[in-house]
Coordinates of C-alpha atoms in Angstrom, one line a residue:
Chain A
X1 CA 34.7 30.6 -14.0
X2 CA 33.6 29.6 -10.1
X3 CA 36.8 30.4 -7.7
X4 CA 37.6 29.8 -4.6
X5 CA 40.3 31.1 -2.6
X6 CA 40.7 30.6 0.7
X7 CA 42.9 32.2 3.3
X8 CA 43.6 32.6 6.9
X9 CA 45.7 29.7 7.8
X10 CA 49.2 29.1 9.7
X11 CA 50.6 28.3 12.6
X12 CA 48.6 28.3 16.1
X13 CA 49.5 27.1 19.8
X14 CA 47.2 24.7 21.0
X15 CA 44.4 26.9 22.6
X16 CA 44.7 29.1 20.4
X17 CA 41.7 30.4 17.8
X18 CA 42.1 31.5 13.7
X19 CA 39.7 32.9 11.2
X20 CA 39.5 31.2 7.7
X21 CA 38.2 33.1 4.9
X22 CA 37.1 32.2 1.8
X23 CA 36.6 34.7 -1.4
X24 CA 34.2 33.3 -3.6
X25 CA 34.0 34.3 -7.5
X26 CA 32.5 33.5 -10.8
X27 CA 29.1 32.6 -10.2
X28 CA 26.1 34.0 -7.5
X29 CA 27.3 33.0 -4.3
X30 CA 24.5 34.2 -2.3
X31 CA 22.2 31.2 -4.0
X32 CA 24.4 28.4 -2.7
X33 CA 24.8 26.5 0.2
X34 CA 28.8 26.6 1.5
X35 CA 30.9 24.4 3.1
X36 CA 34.3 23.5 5.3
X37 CA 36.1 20.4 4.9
X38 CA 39.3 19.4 6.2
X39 CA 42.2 16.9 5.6
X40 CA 44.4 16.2 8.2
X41 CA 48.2 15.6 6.5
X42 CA 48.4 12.5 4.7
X43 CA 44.5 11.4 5.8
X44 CA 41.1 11.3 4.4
X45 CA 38.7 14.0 4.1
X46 CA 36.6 15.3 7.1
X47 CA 33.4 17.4 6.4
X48 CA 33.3 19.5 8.7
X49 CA 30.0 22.8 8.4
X50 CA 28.1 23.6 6.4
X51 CA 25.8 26.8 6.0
X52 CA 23.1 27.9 4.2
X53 CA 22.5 30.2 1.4
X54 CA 21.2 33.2 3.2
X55 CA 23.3 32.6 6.4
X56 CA 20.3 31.6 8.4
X57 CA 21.1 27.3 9.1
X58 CA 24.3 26.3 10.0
X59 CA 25.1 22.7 11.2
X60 CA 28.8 21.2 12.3
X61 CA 30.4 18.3 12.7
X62 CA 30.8 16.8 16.5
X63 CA 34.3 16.7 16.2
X64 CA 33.7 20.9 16.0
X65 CA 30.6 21.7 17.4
X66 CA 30.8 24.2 19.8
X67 CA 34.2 25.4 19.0
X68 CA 34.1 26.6 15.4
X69 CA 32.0 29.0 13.6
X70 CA 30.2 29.4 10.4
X71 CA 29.5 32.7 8.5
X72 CA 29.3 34.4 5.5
X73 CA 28.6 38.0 4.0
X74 CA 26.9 37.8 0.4
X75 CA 27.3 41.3 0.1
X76 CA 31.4 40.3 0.3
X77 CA 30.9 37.4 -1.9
X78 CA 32.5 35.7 1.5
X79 CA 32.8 32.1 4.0
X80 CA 34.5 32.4 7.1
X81 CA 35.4 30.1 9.5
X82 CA 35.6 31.1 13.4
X83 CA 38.2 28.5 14.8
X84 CA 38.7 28.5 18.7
X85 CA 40.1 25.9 21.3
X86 CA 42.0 24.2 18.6
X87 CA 43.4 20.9 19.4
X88 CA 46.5 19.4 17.6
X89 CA 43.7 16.9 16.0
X90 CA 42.5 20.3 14.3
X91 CA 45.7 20.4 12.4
X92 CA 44.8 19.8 8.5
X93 CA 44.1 21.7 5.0
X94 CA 40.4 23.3 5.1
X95 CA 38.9 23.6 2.3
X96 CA 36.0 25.6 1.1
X97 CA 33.3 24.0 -1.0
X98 CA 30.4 25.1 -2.7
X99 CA 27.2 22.9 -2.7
X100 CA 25.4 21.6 -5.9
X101 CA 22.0 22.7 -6.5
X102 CA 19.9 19.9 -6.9
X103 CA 15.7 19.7 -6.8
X104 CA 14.7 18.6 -3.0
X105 CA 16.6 19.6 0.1
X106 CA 19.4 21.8 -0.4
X107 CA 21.7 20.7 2.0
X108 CA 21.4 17.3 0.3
X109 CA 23.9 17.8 -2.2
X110 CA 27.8 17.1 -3.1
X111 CA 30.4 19.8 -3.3
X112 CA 30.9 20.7 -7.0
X113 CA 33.7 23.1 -6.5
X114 CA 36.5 23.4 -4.4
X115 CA 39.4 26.1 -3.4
X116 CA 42.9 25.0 -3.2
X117 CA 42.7 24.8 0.2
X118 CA 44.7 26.5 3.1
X119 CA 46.9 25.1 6.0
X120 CA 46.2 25.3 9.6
X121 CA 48.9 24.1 12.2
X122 CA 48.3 23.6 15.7
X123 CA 51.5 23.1 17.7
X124 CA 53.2 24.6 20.4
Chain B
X1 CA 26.6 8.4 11.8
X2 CA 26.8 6.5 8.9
X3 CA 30.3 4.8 8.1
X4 CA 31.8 4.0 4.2
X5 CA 34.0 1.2 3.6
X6 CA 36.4 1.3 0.4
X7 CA 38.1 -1.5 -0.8
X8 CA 41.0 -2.3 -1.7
X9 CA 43.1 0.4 -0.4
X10 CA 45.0 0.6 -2.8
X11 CA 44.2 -0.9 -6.5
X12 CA 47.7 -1.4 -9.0
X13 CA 46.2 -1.3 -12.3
X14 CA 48.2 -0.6 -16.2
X15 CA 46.7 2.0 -19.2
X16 CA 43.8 0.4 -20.8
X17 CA 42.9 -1.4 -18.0
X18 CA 39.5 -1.5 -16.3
X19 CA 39.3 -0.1 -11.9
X20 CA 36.4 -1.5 -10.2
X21 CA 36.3 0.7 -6.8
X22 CA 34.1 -0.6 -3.9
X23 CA 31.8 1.7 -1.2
X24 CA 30.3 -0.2 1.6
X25 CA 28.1 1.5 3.9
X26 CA 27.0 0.7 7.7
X27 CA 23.3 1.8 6.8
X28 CA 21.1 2.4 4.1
X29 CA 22.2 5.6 2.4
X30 CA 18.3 7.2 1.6
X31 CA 17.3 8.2 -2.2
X32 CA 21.6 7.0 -3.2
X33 CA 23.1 10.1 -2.1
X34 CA 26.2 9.2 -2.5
X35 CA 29.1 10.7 -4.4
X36 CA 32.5 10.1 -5.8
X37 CA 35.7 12.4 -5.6
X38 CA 38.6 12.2 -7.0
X39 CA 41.8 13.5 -5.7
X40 CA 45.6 13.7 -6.9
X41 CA 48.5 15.2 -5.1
X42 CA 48.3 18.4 -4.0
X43 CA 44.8 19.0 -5.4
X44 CA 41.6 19.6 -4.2
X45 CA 39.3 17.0 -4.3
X46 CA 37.0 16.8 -7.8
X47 CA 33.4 15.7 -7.8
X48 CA 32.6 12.7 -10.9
X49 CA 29.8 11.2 -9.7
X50 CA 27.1 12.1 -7.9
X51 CA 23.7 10.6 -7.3
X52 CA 25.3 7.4 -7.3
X53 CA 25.3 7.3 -10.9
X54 CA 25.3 10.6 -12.3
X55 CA 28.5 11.8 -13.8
X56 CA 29.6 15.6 -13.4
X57 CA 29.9 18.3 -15.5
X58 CA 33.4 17.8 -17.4
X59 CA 33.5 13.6 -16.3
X60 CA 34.3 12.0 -19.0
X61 CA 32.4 9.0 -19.9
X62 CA 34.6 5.7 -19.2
X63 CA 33.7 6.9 -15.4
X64 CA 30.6 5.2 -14.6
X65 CA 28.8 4.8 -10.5
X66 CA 26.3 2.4 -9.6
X67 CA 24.2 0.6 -6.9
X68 CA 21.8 1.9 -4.3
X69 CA 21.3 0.9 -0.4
X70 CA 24.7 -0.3 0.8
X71 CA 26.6 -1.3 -1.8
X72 CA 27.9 1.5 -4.5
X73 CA 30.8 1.2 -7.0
X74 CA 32.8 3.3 -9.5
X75 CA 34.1 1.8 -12.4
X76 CA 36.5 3.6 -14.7
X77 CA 36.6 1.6 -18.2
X78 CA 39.7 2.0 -19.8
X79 CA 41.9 4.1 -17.1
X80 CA 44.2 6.5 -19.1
X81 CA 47.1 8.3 -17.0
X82 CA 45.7 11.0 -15.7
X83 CA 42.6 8.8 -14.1
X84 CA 45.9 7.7 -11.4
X85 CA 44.7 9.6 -7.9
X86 CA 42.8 8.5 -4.6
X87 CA 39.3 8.2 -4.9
X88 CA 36.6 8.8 -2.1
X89 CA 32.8 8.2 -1.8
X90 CA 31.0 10.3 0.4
X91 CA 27.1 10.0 1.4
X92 CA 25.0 12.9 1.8
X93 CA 21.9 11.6 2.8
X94 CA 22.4 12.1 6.9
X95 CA 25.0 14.7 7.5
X96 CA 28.2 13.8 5.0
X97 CA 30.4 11.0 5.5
X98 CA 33.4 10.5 3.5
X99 CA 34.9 6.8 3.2
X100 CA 38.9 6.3 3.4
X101 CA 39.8 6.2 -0.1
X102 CA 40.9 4.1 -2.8
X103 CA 44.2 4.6 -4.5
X104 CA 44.4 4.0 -7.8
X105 CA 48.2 3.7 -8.9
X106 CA 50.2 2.5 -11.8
X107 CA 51.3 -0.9 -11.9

């Protein structure tokens, strides 16, 4: 069955940068798109990146751009995200999410699995 | 950037009965990418609809989306208790939005 666990989170000051990881299992991961979303404590959800099957196109939300960083290693069946200059605002679950594959462009497509998701604080 | 409206905020509804759930967006959300999630308390998020009217795998089938455009809305027939959680639409036609969600609670 699809898993995925992600990892990585805690406590950060403000400034401050964290890796998230994200072990993927139970089905090809190097044939699907990946993505990041966030929920700030007691909010709505925020997508925040999302990056292609082979690695190669990456794209972020403004709230993120230039501060975090997409990656993955299909040899590790593994997302990361790169987190730096975080912000209070930053504080939220991130979760990982795999894209569905549908016919036409592959990044059009809703997340059909989800971790569990993994805490991030930012406070000093 | 494309903004989703849900309303109500909050819908108090019994067993049995029907939950009409409301997505507005600011623009025309191309070819109905748009998708529904459904989230209870210290879960991740589940996809049920996507394709504005396309139910996913496992969705049973008293969940139901339609419309196209602007106007999009999930209707679950008969709720039964576990159908109780915050619902969210999200478009995927340019970038991914996610609206604020609709709680669906137990009256």
């Amino acid at each position: 069955q699809v898993q995925l666990v992600e990892s990585g989170g805690g406590l950060v000051k403000p400034g401050g940068s964290l890796r998230l990881s994200c072990a993927a299992s139970g089905f090809t991961f190097s044939d699907y798109y990946m993505s990041w979303i966030r929920q700030a404590p007691g909010k709505g959800l925020e997508w925040v990146s999302y990056i292609s099957s082979s690695g190669r196109t990456t794209s972020y939300a403004d709230s993120v751009k230039g501060r975090f960083t997409i990656s993955r290693d299909n040899a590790k069946n593994s997302l990361y995200l790169q987190m730096s200059s975080l912000r209070a605002e930053d504080t939220a679950v991130y979760y990982c999410a795999r894209y569905m594959i549908l016919p036409g462009d592959a990044y059009r497509a809703p997340s059909d699995y989800w971790g569990q998701g993994t805490l991030v604080t930012v406070s000093s | 950037e494309i903004v989703l409206t849900q309303s109500p905020g909050t819908l108090s509804l019994s067993p049995g009965e029907r939950a009409t759930l409301s997505c507005r967006a600011s623009q025309s959300v191309s070819s109905s990418y748009l998708a529904w999630y459904q989230q209870k308390p210290g879960q991740a998020p589940r996809l049920v609809i996507f394709g504005a009217s396309n139910r996913a795998t496992g969705i049973p089938d008293r969940f139901s989306g339609s419309g196209s455009g602007t106007d999009f809305t999930l209707t679950i027939s008969r709720l039964e208790p576990e159908d109780f959680a915050v619902y969210y639409c999200q478009q995927y036609g340019s970038s991914r939005t996610f609206g604020q969600g609709t709680k669906v609670e137990i009256k």
